[in-house]
Amino acid sequence: MAKMPVYLTTPIYYVNDRPHIGHAYTSLATDVLARFKRLDGHEVFFLTGTDEHGQKVEKAAKDAGEDPQAFTDRVSQAFRELTATMGFSNDDFIRTTEPRHKAACVALWQALAGKGEIYLGDYEGWYAVRDEAFYGPDELTERDGVKYAPSGAPVEWVREPSYFFRLSKWLPELLRRYDLPEGHPDRIDIQPESRRNEVRAFIQQGLKDFAERPEKLDLSVSRTSFTWGVKVPGDEAHVMYVWLDALTNYITAAGYPDTAHPRWRFWPADVHFVGKDIVRFHTIYWPAFLMAAGLPVPRRVFAHGWWTNEGQKISKSLGNVIDPVALVEEFGLDPVRYFLLREVPFGNDGDFSRKALVHRLNGELADALGNLANRTLSLIQRNCEGRLPAEAVRDASDAALFASLDTLLATVRNQLDQQQFHLALESVFASVRDANGYITQQAPWALKKTDLVRMAAVLRHLHTALRAYATVLQPFMPATMAALLDQLGVPADARDFGALATPLPEGTPLPPPAPLFRKLDLPA
């Protein structure tokens, strides 16, 4: 039976500055899950791209002395290049300045307006240009006479004509959908649980505060104070609110408004990966827009945490922004990919440390996995004429090795379905530790002198384990695991998860092993 198609997205990244570690982190998680699902037999659509409209971009372009389109062309290209540097396997890269996207925004606006979900009024309130968001007075702090949003962005009082979306109408339905049981087709799943609780509390407090005037919860969805955006159809003095524009990208790429488009079968998205700072936009505004337009809502929104750098908050003013391209040049692509998803539970905040990265690279990748592969394959070269021994019957002394190995794929699949990347890697490396204990205990180099049949069986079992590790780790470290699978003699067309059930034939020639990872000195 064919497996369901899978749609995975990163947020589209705002082009007011160059890419940093946070952008790479979100896209990496999406890439790993996309690669895993493809190897598991799913058809996958993986989308990333750039968000290029709004007052903040208009201001950044002006500050750079550039036309907004030229500015966004230049900065968007840096994000496109990051996908290549990090080895991301996205199927599309969308820009909100593309004609297809503007057409989708207009179609969604017209669908909402046609259903009476948008009306014209006036808006006044505290607005943060940096966040492209309005805030209530109770959310603000004040220092030296300047008011600030919870994000730390300064706010200003704004009054202008605006179109409004009837958000208040949809808030009770959102709460209902958050609380539906797992597996229910209408459920909006917000992960981790702490983010779900935060969003629920935010809506409940808003409904309580404005019980007598729920329209105060309606959302301003147009601006007249700047021009860099998608024009409102029928009223070009207004441009669409940047979040209505930006969020629409997810259905633009799926073919909207053409629901007969081949890509529309992927909608709704299975997971929107986002940073925790934009979880409200994705879990309140976005599903409300979709429900009001009569469209399916995303199945899950997963909001991850933020990185610090050696214990310090990352900021341009401190000069400690982490450049992912420089990291890859220093440590290599696959070790960086591995470390970012191994070090911190996905969803939590984490601290980037060069010392921790080197420890992971040396201890887990080089010593545990790399050394196991080199020892095993070198023994096969020397003692089995460089050819794979025959499949062997397991005996009692093999039980510990296969206890974790036989369930490894199912365990990792379950953990990645919950976006528990660090646990998936821990499961693999717990089994790698079992295999290192097994090779030491079985000592195939000693068996050469006493029991050649058992020696061959042990080496075959170790080869089986290494093939499983290399296959399951491909989404995390594609190039290095391709090299290991080459050394294991696994054909290029036998590297998906289904192929693990078919043993390689006895006598398969294996090339001489080569080191997979280079160990590094600890930073001073």
Coordinates of C-alpha atoms in Angstrom, one line a residue:
M1 CA 0.0 0.0 0.0
A2 CA 1.4 3.4 -1.0
K3 CA 2.4 5.6 1.9
M4 CA 0.8 9.1 2.4
P5 CA 2.6 12.0 0.9
V6 CA 4.3 14.3 3.4
Y7 CA 4.6 18.1 3.3
L8 CA 7.3 19.8 5.5
T9 CA 8.1 23.5 5.7
T10 CA 10.6 25.8 7.2
P11 CA 9.4 29.3 8.0
I12 CA 10.3 31.6 5.1
Y13 CA 13.2 33.7 6.3
Y14 CA 13.0 37.5 6.6
V15 CA 15.5 39.1 4.3
N16 CA 16.5 42.1 6.4
D17 CA 19.8 40.4 7.2
R18 CA 22.1 37.5 6.3
P19 CA 21.5 33.9 7.4
H20 CA 22.6 32.8 10.9
I21 CA 22.7 29.6 12.9
G22 CA 19.0 29.8 13.8
H23 CA 18.0 29.7 10.1
A24 CA 20.3 26.8 9.5
Y25 CA 19.0 24.9 12.5
T26 CA 15.3 25.1 11.5
S27 CA 16.0 24.1 8.0
L28 CA 18.3 21.2 9.1
A29 CA 15.5 19.7 11.2
T30 CA 13.2 19.9 8.3
D31 CA 15.7 18.4 5.9
V32 CA 16.5 15.5 8.2
L33 CA 12.8 14.6 8.5
A34 CA 12.3 15.0 4.8
R35 CA 15.2 12.7 4.0
F36 CA 14.0 10.2 6.5
K37 CA 10.5 10.1 5.1
R38 CA 11.8 9.6 1.6
L39 CA 14.0 6.7 2.7
D40 CA 10.9 5.3 4.4
G41 CA 8.9 5.2 1.2
H42 CA 7.0 8.5 1.3
E43 CA 6.7 11.0 -1.4
V44 CA 7.9 14.3 0.2
F45 CA 7.5 17.9 -0.6
F46 CA 10.0 20.1 1.4
L47 CA 9.6 23.9 1.1
T48 CA 11.8 26.7 2.2
G49 CA 12.3 30.3 1.0
T50 CA 12.4 34.0 1.9
D51 CA 9.9 36.5 3.1
E52 CA 10.6 39.7 1.3
H53 CA 7.9 42.3 1.9
G54 CA 7.0 44.6 4.8
Q55 CA 8.1 47.8 6.4
K56 CA 11.2 46.3 8.0
V57 CA 12.6 45.2 4.6
E58 CA 11.7 48.5 3.0
K59 CA 13.6 50.3 5.8
A60 CA 16.6 47.9 5.5
A61 CA 16.8 48.4 1.8
K62 CA 16.7 52.2 2.2
D63 CA 19.4 52.0 4.9
A64 CA 21.5 50.0 2.4
G65 CA 20.9 52.6 -0.3
E66 CA 19.2 50.0 -2.5
D67 CA 15.9 49.6 -4.3
P68 CA 13.8 47.0 -2.3
Q69 CA 13.7 44.5 -5.1
A70 CA 17.5 44.7 -5.7
F71 CA 18.0 44.4 -1.9
T72 CA 15.8 41.3 -1.6
D73 CA 17.3 39.7 -4.7
R74 CA 20.8 40.0 -3.1
V75 CA 19.8 38.8 0.4
S76 CA 17.5 36.1 -0.8
Q77 CA 20.4 34.6 -2.8
A78 CA 22.4 34.3 0.5
F79 CA 19.6 32.1 1.9
R80 CA 19.5 30.0 -1.3
E81 CA 23.2 29.5 -1.1
L82 CA 22.9 28.4 2.5
T83 CA 20.7 25.5 1.4
A84 CA 23.5 24.3 -0.8
T85 CA 26.2 24.8 1.8
M86 CA 24.2 22.8 4.4
G87 CA 23.2 20.1 2.0
F88 CA 19.5 20.7 2.3
S89 CA 17.2 18.7 0.0
N90 CA 14.3 21.1 -0.4
D91 CA 12.1 20.6 -3.4
D92 CA 11.2 24.3 -3.8
F93 CA 12.5 27.7 -2.8
I94 CA 9.8 30.3 -2.7
R95 CA 10.1 34.0 -2.7
T96 CA 7.2 36.2 -1.7
T97 CA 8.1 38.7 -4.5
E98 CA 7.3 36.0 -7.2
P99 CA 4.3 36.5 -9.4
R100 CA 2.9 33.1 -8.3
H101 CA 2.9 34.2 -4.7
K102 CA 1.3 37.5 -5.3
A103 CA -1.5 35.8 -7.3
A104 CA -2.0 33.3 -4.4
C105 CA -2.2 36.2 -1.8
V106 CA -4.8 38.0 -4.0
A107 CA -6.8 34.8 -4.3
L108 CA -6.8 34.2 -0.6
W109 CA -7.8 37.8 0.2
Q110 CA -10.7 37.6 -2.3
A111 CA -11.8 34.3 -0.8
L112 CA -11.8 35.8 2.7
A113 CA -13.5 39.0 1.5
G114 CA -16.1 37.1 -0.4
K115 CA -17.1 35.2 2.7
G116 CA -17.4 38.5 4.7
E117 CA -14.3 37.7 6.8
I118 CA -12.6 41.1 6.0
Y119 CA -14.0 44.6 6.7
L120 CA -12.6 48.2 6.5
G121 CA -12.0 50.2 9.6
D122 CA -9.3 52.2 11.4
Y123 CA -6.6 50.8 13.6
E124 CA -4.6 52.4 16.4
G125 CA -2.2 50.6 18.7
W126 CA 1.4 49.9 19.7
Y127 CA 3.3 48.6 16.7
A128 CA 6.8 47.1 16.5
V129 CA 8.4 47.6 13.1
R130 CA 11.0 45.0 13.8
D131 CA 8.4 42.3 14.6
E132 CA 5.8 43.5 12.1
A133 CA 3.3 43.1 14.9
F134 CA 0.9 45.0 17.2
Y135 CA 1.0 44.6 21.0
G136 CA -1.4 45.2 23.8
P137 CA -0.4 47.8 26.5
D138 CA -0.2 45.0 29.1
E139 CA 2.5 43.3 27.0
L140 CA 4.8 46.3 27.0
T141 CA 7.7 47.4 29.2
E142 CA 9.2 50.8 29.4
R143 CA 12.8 52.0 29.8
D144 CA 14.1 55.6 29.5
G145 CA 10.8 56.7 28.2
V146 CA 10.7 54.2 25.3
K147 CA 8.1 51.3 25.3
Y148 CA 9.2 47.8 24.2
A149 CA 7.5 44.7 23.0
P150 CA 8.2 41.3 24.8
S151 CA 10.7 40.6 22.0
G152 CA 12.7 43.7 23.0
A153 CA 11.7 45.6 19.9
P154 CA 10.7 49.3 20.4
V155 CA 7.1 50.1 19.7
E156 CA 5.4 53.3 18.4
W157 CA 1.7 54.4 18.5
V158 CA 0.2 54.0 15.1
R159 CA -3.2 55.1 13.7
E160 CA -4.2 54.4 10.1
P161 CA -7.1 53.1 8.0
S162 CA -7.0 49.3 7.9
Y163 CA -8.8 46.3 6.7
F164 CA -9.5 43.8 9.5
F165 CA -9.9 40.1 9.5
R166 CA -12.6 38.7 11.9
L167 CA -10.1 36.8 14.0
S168 CA -12.4 36.9 17.1
K169 CA -14.9 34.7 15.3
W170 CA -12.5 31.8 15.0
L171 CA -10.7 31.8 18.4
P172 CA -13.2 29.4 20.1
E173 CA -12.9 27.0 17.2
L174 CA -9.1 27.2 17.4
L175 CA -9.2 26.2 21.1
R176 CA -11.5 23.3 20.3
R177 CA -9.1 22.1 17.7
Y178 CA -6.1 22.3 19.9
D179 CA -7.8 20.0 22.4
L180 CA -8.9 17.3 19.9
P181 CA -7.4 13.9 20.5
E182 CA -4.3 12.8 18.7
G183 CA -5.1 11.4 15.2
H184 CA -8.3 13.5 14.8
P185 CA -8.3 14.9 11.3
D186 CA -9.3 18.4 12.6
R187 CA -6.7 18.6 15.4
I188 CA -4.1 21.4 15.3
D189 CA -1.2 19.9 17.1
I190 CA 1.2 22.4 18.7
Q191 CA 4.5 21.1 19.9
P192 CA 6.3 21.1 22.3
E193 CA 3.5 21.0 24.9
S194 CA 4.8 24.2 26.6
R195 CA 4.1 26.1 23.4
R196 CA 0.6 24.7 23.1
N197 CA -0.1 25.8 26.7
E198 CA 1.3 29.2 25.9
V199 CA -0.9 29.7 22.8
R200 CA -4.1 28.4 24.6
A201 CA -3.5 30.7 27.5
F202 CA -2.9 33.7 25.2
I203 CA -6.3 33.1 23.4
Q204 CA -8.2 32.4 26.6
Q205 CA -6.9 35.6 28.2
G206 CA -7.8 37.6 25.1
L207 CA -11.3 36.2 25.1
K208 CA -11.7 37.0 28.8
D209 CA -10.3 40.5 28.4
F210 CA -12.6 41.4 25.5
A211 CA -15.7 39.4 26.4
E212 CA -18.0 42.3 25.8
R213 CA -16.2 43.6 22.6
P214 CA -14.7 40.5 20.9
E215 CA -14.1 42.6 17.8
K216 CA -11.1 44.1 19.6
L217 CA -9.4 40.8 19.0
D218 CA -9.9 41.2 15.2
L219 CA -6.6 41.4 13.2
S220 CA -5.5 44.4 11.2
V221 CA -4.5 42.9 7.8
S222 CA -3.5 45.9 5.7
R223 CA -1.2 49.0 5.9
T224 CA -1.2 52.4 4.2
S225 CA 2.0 53.8 5.8
F226 CA 4.4 52.0 3.4
T227 CA 4.2 50.5 -0.1
W228 CA 6.5 47.5 -0.2
G229 CA 4.0 44.6 -0.2
V230 CA 1.2 42.9 -2.1
K231 CA -1.5 45.4 -3.1
V232 CA -4.9 44.8 -1.7
P233 CA -7.2 43.9 -4.6
G234 CA -9.6 46.8 -5.3
D235 CA -7.9 49.2 -3.0
E236 CA -4.3 49.7 -3.9
A237 CA -3.7 52.4 -1.3
H238 CA -3.4 49.4 1.0
V239 CA -0.8 46.7 1.1
M240 CA -1.4 43.4 2.8
Y241 CA -0.1 42.9 6.3
V242 CA 3.2 41.1 5.9
W243 CA 2.1 38.1 7.9
L244 CA -1.0 37.4 5.8
D245 CA 1.3 37.7 2.8
A246 CA 4.1 35.5 4.3
L247 CA 2.0 32.7 5.7
T248 CA 0.3 32.2 2.4
N249 CA 3.6 31.0 0.9
Y250 CA 2.8 27.5 2.2
I251 CA -0.2 27.1 0.0
T252 CA 1.3 29.1 -2.9
A253 CA 4.0 26.4 -3.3
A254 CA 1.3 23.7 -3.2
G255 CA -0.4 25.3 -6.2
Y256 CA -3.1 27.5 -4.6
P257 CA -5.5 28.8 -5.8
D258 CA -5.5 25.9 -8.3
T259 CA -6.6 23.0 -6.1
A260 CA -6.3 20.7 -9.1
H261 CA -2.5 21.4 -9.2
P262 CA -0.5 18.2 -8.7
R263 CA 1.1 19.6 -5.6
W264 CA -2.2 20.3 -3.9
R265 CA -2.3 16.6 -2.8
F266 CA 0.4 17.5 -0.3
W267 CA -1.7 20.1 1.5
P268 CA -2.3 20.3 4.5
A269 CA 1.3 20.6 5.8
D270 CA 2.3 17.7 8.1
V271 CA 4.8 19.9 10.1
H272 CA 5.5 23.6 10.0
F273 CA 8.9 24.0 11.6
V274 CA 9.2 27.5 13.2
G275 CA 11.2 29.3 15.9
K276 CA 9.4 29.9 19.2
D277 CA 9.2 33.7 18.5
I278 CA 6.7 33.2 15.6
V279 CA 4.6 30.4 17.1
R280 CA 1.5 32.6 17.6
F281 CA 1.4 33.7 13.9
H282 CA 1.5 30.0 12.8
T283 CA -1.0 28.6 15.4
I284 CA -3.5 31.5 15.6
Y285 CA -3.5 33.7 12.6
W286 CA -2.6 31.1 10.0
P287 CA -5.2 28.4 10.8
A288 CA -7.8 31.1 11.3
F289 CA -7.2 32.5 7.8
L290 CA -7.4 29.0 6.4
M291 CA -10.6 28.0 8.3
A292 CA -12.2 31.3 7.2
A293 CA -11.4 30.6 3.6
G294 CA -12.7 27.0 3.8
L295 CA -9.2 25.4 3.5
P296 CA -7.6 22.6 5.5
V297 CA -5.3 23.6 8.4
P298 CA -1.8 22.3 9.0
R299 CA -1.5 19.2 11.1
R300 CA 1.3 20.3 13.3
V301 CA 3.4 23.3 14.2
F302 CA 6.6 22.6 16.0
A303 CA 8.4 25.6 17.6
H304 CA 12.0 25.0 18.5
G305 CA 14.1 27.1 20.9
W306 CA 17.0 29.6 20.5
W307 CA 20.7 29.2 20.6
T308 CA 23.2 31.1 22.7
N309 CA 26.9 31.3 21.9
E310 CA 29.2 30.0 24.7
G311 CA 26.6 31.1 27.3
Q312 CA 25.9 34.5 25.7
K313 CA 22.8 35.7 24.0
I314 CA 23.5 36.0 20.3
S315 CA 23.4 39.6 19.0
K316 CA 25.0 41.7 16.3
S317 CA 26.0 44.3 18.9
L318 CA 28.0 41.7 20.8
G319 CA 29.6 40.5 17.6
N320 CA 28.9 36.8 18.4
V321 CA 26.5 35.9 15.6
I322 CA 27.3 32.3 14.5
D323 CA 27.8 32.0 10.8
P324 CA 26.8 28.5 9.7
V325 CA 29.0 28.7 6.6
A326 CA 32.1 29.4 8.7
L327 CA 31.2 26.5 11.0
V328 CA 31.0 24.1 8.1
E329 CA 34.4 25.4 6.8
E330 CA 35.9 24.8 10.2
F331 CA 34.4 21.5 11.3
G332 CA 33.0 19.9 8.1
L333 CA 29.3 19.7 7.1
D334 CA 28.2 16.4 8.6
P335 CA 29.7 16.9 12.0
V336 CA 27.9 20.3 12.2
R337 CA 24.6 18.8 11.1
Y338 CA 25.1 16.0 13.6
F339 CA 26.0 18.3 16.5
L340 CA 23.1 20.8 16.1
L341 CA 20.5 18.0 16.4
R342 CA 22.4 15.9 18.9
E343 CA 23.3 18.4 21.5
V344 CA 20.0 19.9 22.6
P345 CA 16.4 18.4 22.8
F346 CA 14.6 19.9 19.9
G347 CA 12.2 22.5 21.3
N348 CA 14.5 23.6 24.1
D349 CA 16.9 26.5 24.1
G350 CA 20.6 25.4 23.6
D351 CA 24.1 26.7 24.0
F352 CA 26.5 26.5 21.1
S353 CA 30.0 25.5 22.3
R354 CA 33.0 24.6 20.1
K355 CA 34.3 22.4 22.9
A356 CA 31.0 20.5 23.0
L357 CA 31.1 20.1 19.2
V358 CA 34.6 18.7 19.3
H359 CA 33.7 16.3 22.1
R360 CA 30.8 15.0 20.1
L361 CA 32.9 14.7 16.9
N362 CA 35.8 12.9 18.6
G363 CA 33.8 10.8 21.1
E364 CA 30.7 9.7 19.2
L365 CA 31.5 10.1 15.6
A366 CA 35.3 9.3 15.4
D367 CA 35.8 7.0 18.4
A368 CA 32.5 5.1 18.6
L369 CA 31.2 4.9 15.0
G370 CA 34.3 5.6 12.9
N371 CA 36.5 3.2 14.9
L372 CA 33.9 0.5 14.9
A373 CA 33.6 0.7 11.1
N374 CA 37.4 0.7 10.7
R375 CA 38.0 -2.2 13.0
T376 CA 35.3 -4.4 11.5
L377 CA 36.1 -3.7 7.9
S378 CA 39.9 -4.0 8.4
L379 CA 39.3 -7.5 10.0
I380 CA 37.1 -8.5 7.0
Q381 CA 39.9 -7.3 4.6
R382 CA 42.6 -9.2 6.4
N383 CA 40.7 -12.4 7.4
C384 CA 38.0 -12.9 4.8
E385 CA 39.9 -11.8 1.7
G386 CA 38.0 -8.5 1.6
R387 CA 34.7 -10.3 0.9
L388 CA 31.5 -10.3 3.0
P389 CA 31.1 -13.5 5.1
A390 CA 27.9 -15.5 4.8
E391 CA 24.8 -14.8 6.8
A392 CA 25.1 -16.6 10.1
V393 CA 22.7 -18.1 12.7
R394 CA 22.6 -16.0 15.9
D395 CA 23.6 -17.6 19.1
A396 CA 23.0 -16.5 22.7
S397 CA 26.1 -14.3 22.8
D398 CA 24.7 -12.3 19.9
A399 CA 21.5 -11.4 21.7
A400 CA 22.7 -8.2 23.3
L401 CA 23.8 -6.7 20.0
F402 CA 20.5 -7.6 18.2
A403 CA 18.3 -6.5 21.1
S404 CA 18.6 -2.9 20.1
L405 CA 19.4 -3.5 16.4
D406 CA 16.2 -5.4 15.5
T407 CA 14.0 -2.5 16.7
L408 CA 16.3 0.4 15.8
L409 CA 14.5 1.6 12.7
A410 CA 11.1 1.4 14.4
T411 CA 12.4 3.3 17.4
V412 CA 14.0 6.0 15.3
R413 CA 10.9 6.3 13.1
N414 CA 8.7 6.9 16.2
Q415 CA 11.1 9.4 17.7
L416 CA 11.4 11.4 14.4
D417 CA 7.6 11.3 14.0
Q418 CA 7.6 13.3 17.3
Q419 CA 10.5 15.5 16.2
Q420 CA 12.7 14.1 18.9
F421 CA 15.9 14.3 16.9
H422 CA 18.3 14.1 19.9
L423 CA 16.6 10.9 21.1
A424 CA 16.7 9.3 17.7
L425 CA 20.5 9.9 17.6
E426 CA 20.9 8.7 21.1
S427 CA 19.0 5.5 20.1
V428 CA 21.4 4.9 17.3
F429 CA 24.5 5.6 19.3
A430 CA 23.3 3.4 22.2
S431 CA 23.3 0.6 19.7
V432 CA 26.7 1.6 18.4
R433 CA 28.0 1.4 22.0
D434 CA 26.5 -2.1 22.2
A435 CA 28.3 -3.1 19.0
N436 CA 31.6 -1.8 20.4
G437 CA 31.1 -3.8 23.5
Y438 CA 30.2 -6.8 21.3
I439 CA 33.4 -6.6 19.2
T440 CA 35.5 -6.3 22.3
Q441 CA 33.8 -9.3 24.0
Q442 CA 33.7 -11.5 20.9
A443 CA 37.3 -10.6 19.9
P444 CA 37.2 -11.8 16.3
W445 CA 40.9 -11.3 16.0
A446 CA 41.4 -14.0 18.6
L447 CA 38.7 -16.3 17.1
K448 CA 40.9 -16.4 13.9
K449 CA 43.2 -18.8 15.8
T450 CA 40.4 -20.9 17.4
D451 CA 37.2 -20.8 15.4
L452 CA 37.1 -19.5 11.9
V453 CA 33.4 -20.1 11.5
R454 CA 32.5 -18.1 14.6
M455 CA 34.9 -15.4 13.5
A456 CA 33.1 -15.0 10.2
A457 CA 29.7 -15.0 12.0
V458 CA 30.8 -12.2 14.3
L459 CA 32.1 -10.1 11.5
R460 CA 29.0 -10.6 9.5
H461 CA 26.8 -9.6 12.5
L462 CA 29.0 -6.5 12.9
H463 CA 28.6 -5.7 9.2
T464 CA 24.8 -6.0 9.5
A465 CA 24.9 -3.6 12.4
L466 CA 27.0 -1.1 10.6
R467 CA 24.8 -1.2 7.6
A468 CA 21.8 -0.5 9.8
Y469 CA 23.6 2.5 11.4
A470 CA 24.7 3.9 8.1
T471 CA 21.3 3.6 6.5
V472 CA 19.4 5.1 9.4
L473 CA 21.9 8.0 9.9
Q474 CA 21.8 9.0 6.2
P475 CA 19.3 11.9 6.8
F476 CA 21.7 13.4 9.5
M477 CA 25.0 12.9 7.7
P478 CA 24.3 12.2 4.0
A479 CA 27.8 12.4 2.6
T480 CA 29.6 10.5 5.4
M481 CA 27.0 7.7 5.5
A482 CA 27.2 7.4 1.7
A483 CA 30.9 6.8 2.1
L484 CA 30.3 4.2 4.8
L485 CA 27.7 2.4 2.7
D486 CA 30.2 2.4 -0.1
Q487 CA 32.8 0.7 2.2
L488 CA 30.1 -1.8 3.3
G489 CA 29.5 -2.8 -0.3
V490 CA 25.9 -1.6 -0.3
P491 CA 24.6 -0.8 -3.8
A492 CA 23.3 2.7 -4.5
D493 CA 19.8 1.3 -5.1
A494 CA 19.7 -0.7 -1.8
R495 CA 20.0 2.2 0.7
D496 CA 16.4 2.9 1.6
F497 CA 14.9 1.4 4.7
G498 CA 13.0 -1.2 2.8
A499 CA 16.3 -2.6 1.5
L500 CA 17.5 -3.4 5.0
A501 CA 15.3 -6.5 5.0
T502 CA 17.3 -8.0 2.1
P503 CA 20.8 -9.2 3.2
L504 CA 23.7 -8.6 1.0
P505 CA 25.0 -11.7 -0.7
E506 CA 27.9 -13.7 0.6
G507 CA 31.1 -12.8 -1.1
T508 CA 30.2 -9.2 -1.9
P509 CA 33.6 -7.5 -2.4
L510 CA 34.4 -4.7 0.0
P511 CA 36.8 -1.9 -0.7
P512 CA 39.6 -1.2 1.8
P513 CA 38.3 1.0 4.6
A514 CA 39.1 4.6 4.9
P515 CA 38.6 7.0 7.9
L516 CA 35.2 8.6 8.1
F517 CA 35.9 11.4 10.6
R518 CA 39.0 13.3 11.5
K519 CA 39.5 13.9 15.2
L520 CA 40.1 17.5 16.3
D521 CA 42.1 19.1 19.2
L522 CA 39.9 20.7 21.9
P523 CA 39.8 24.5 21.6
A524 CA 41.8 26.3 24.3

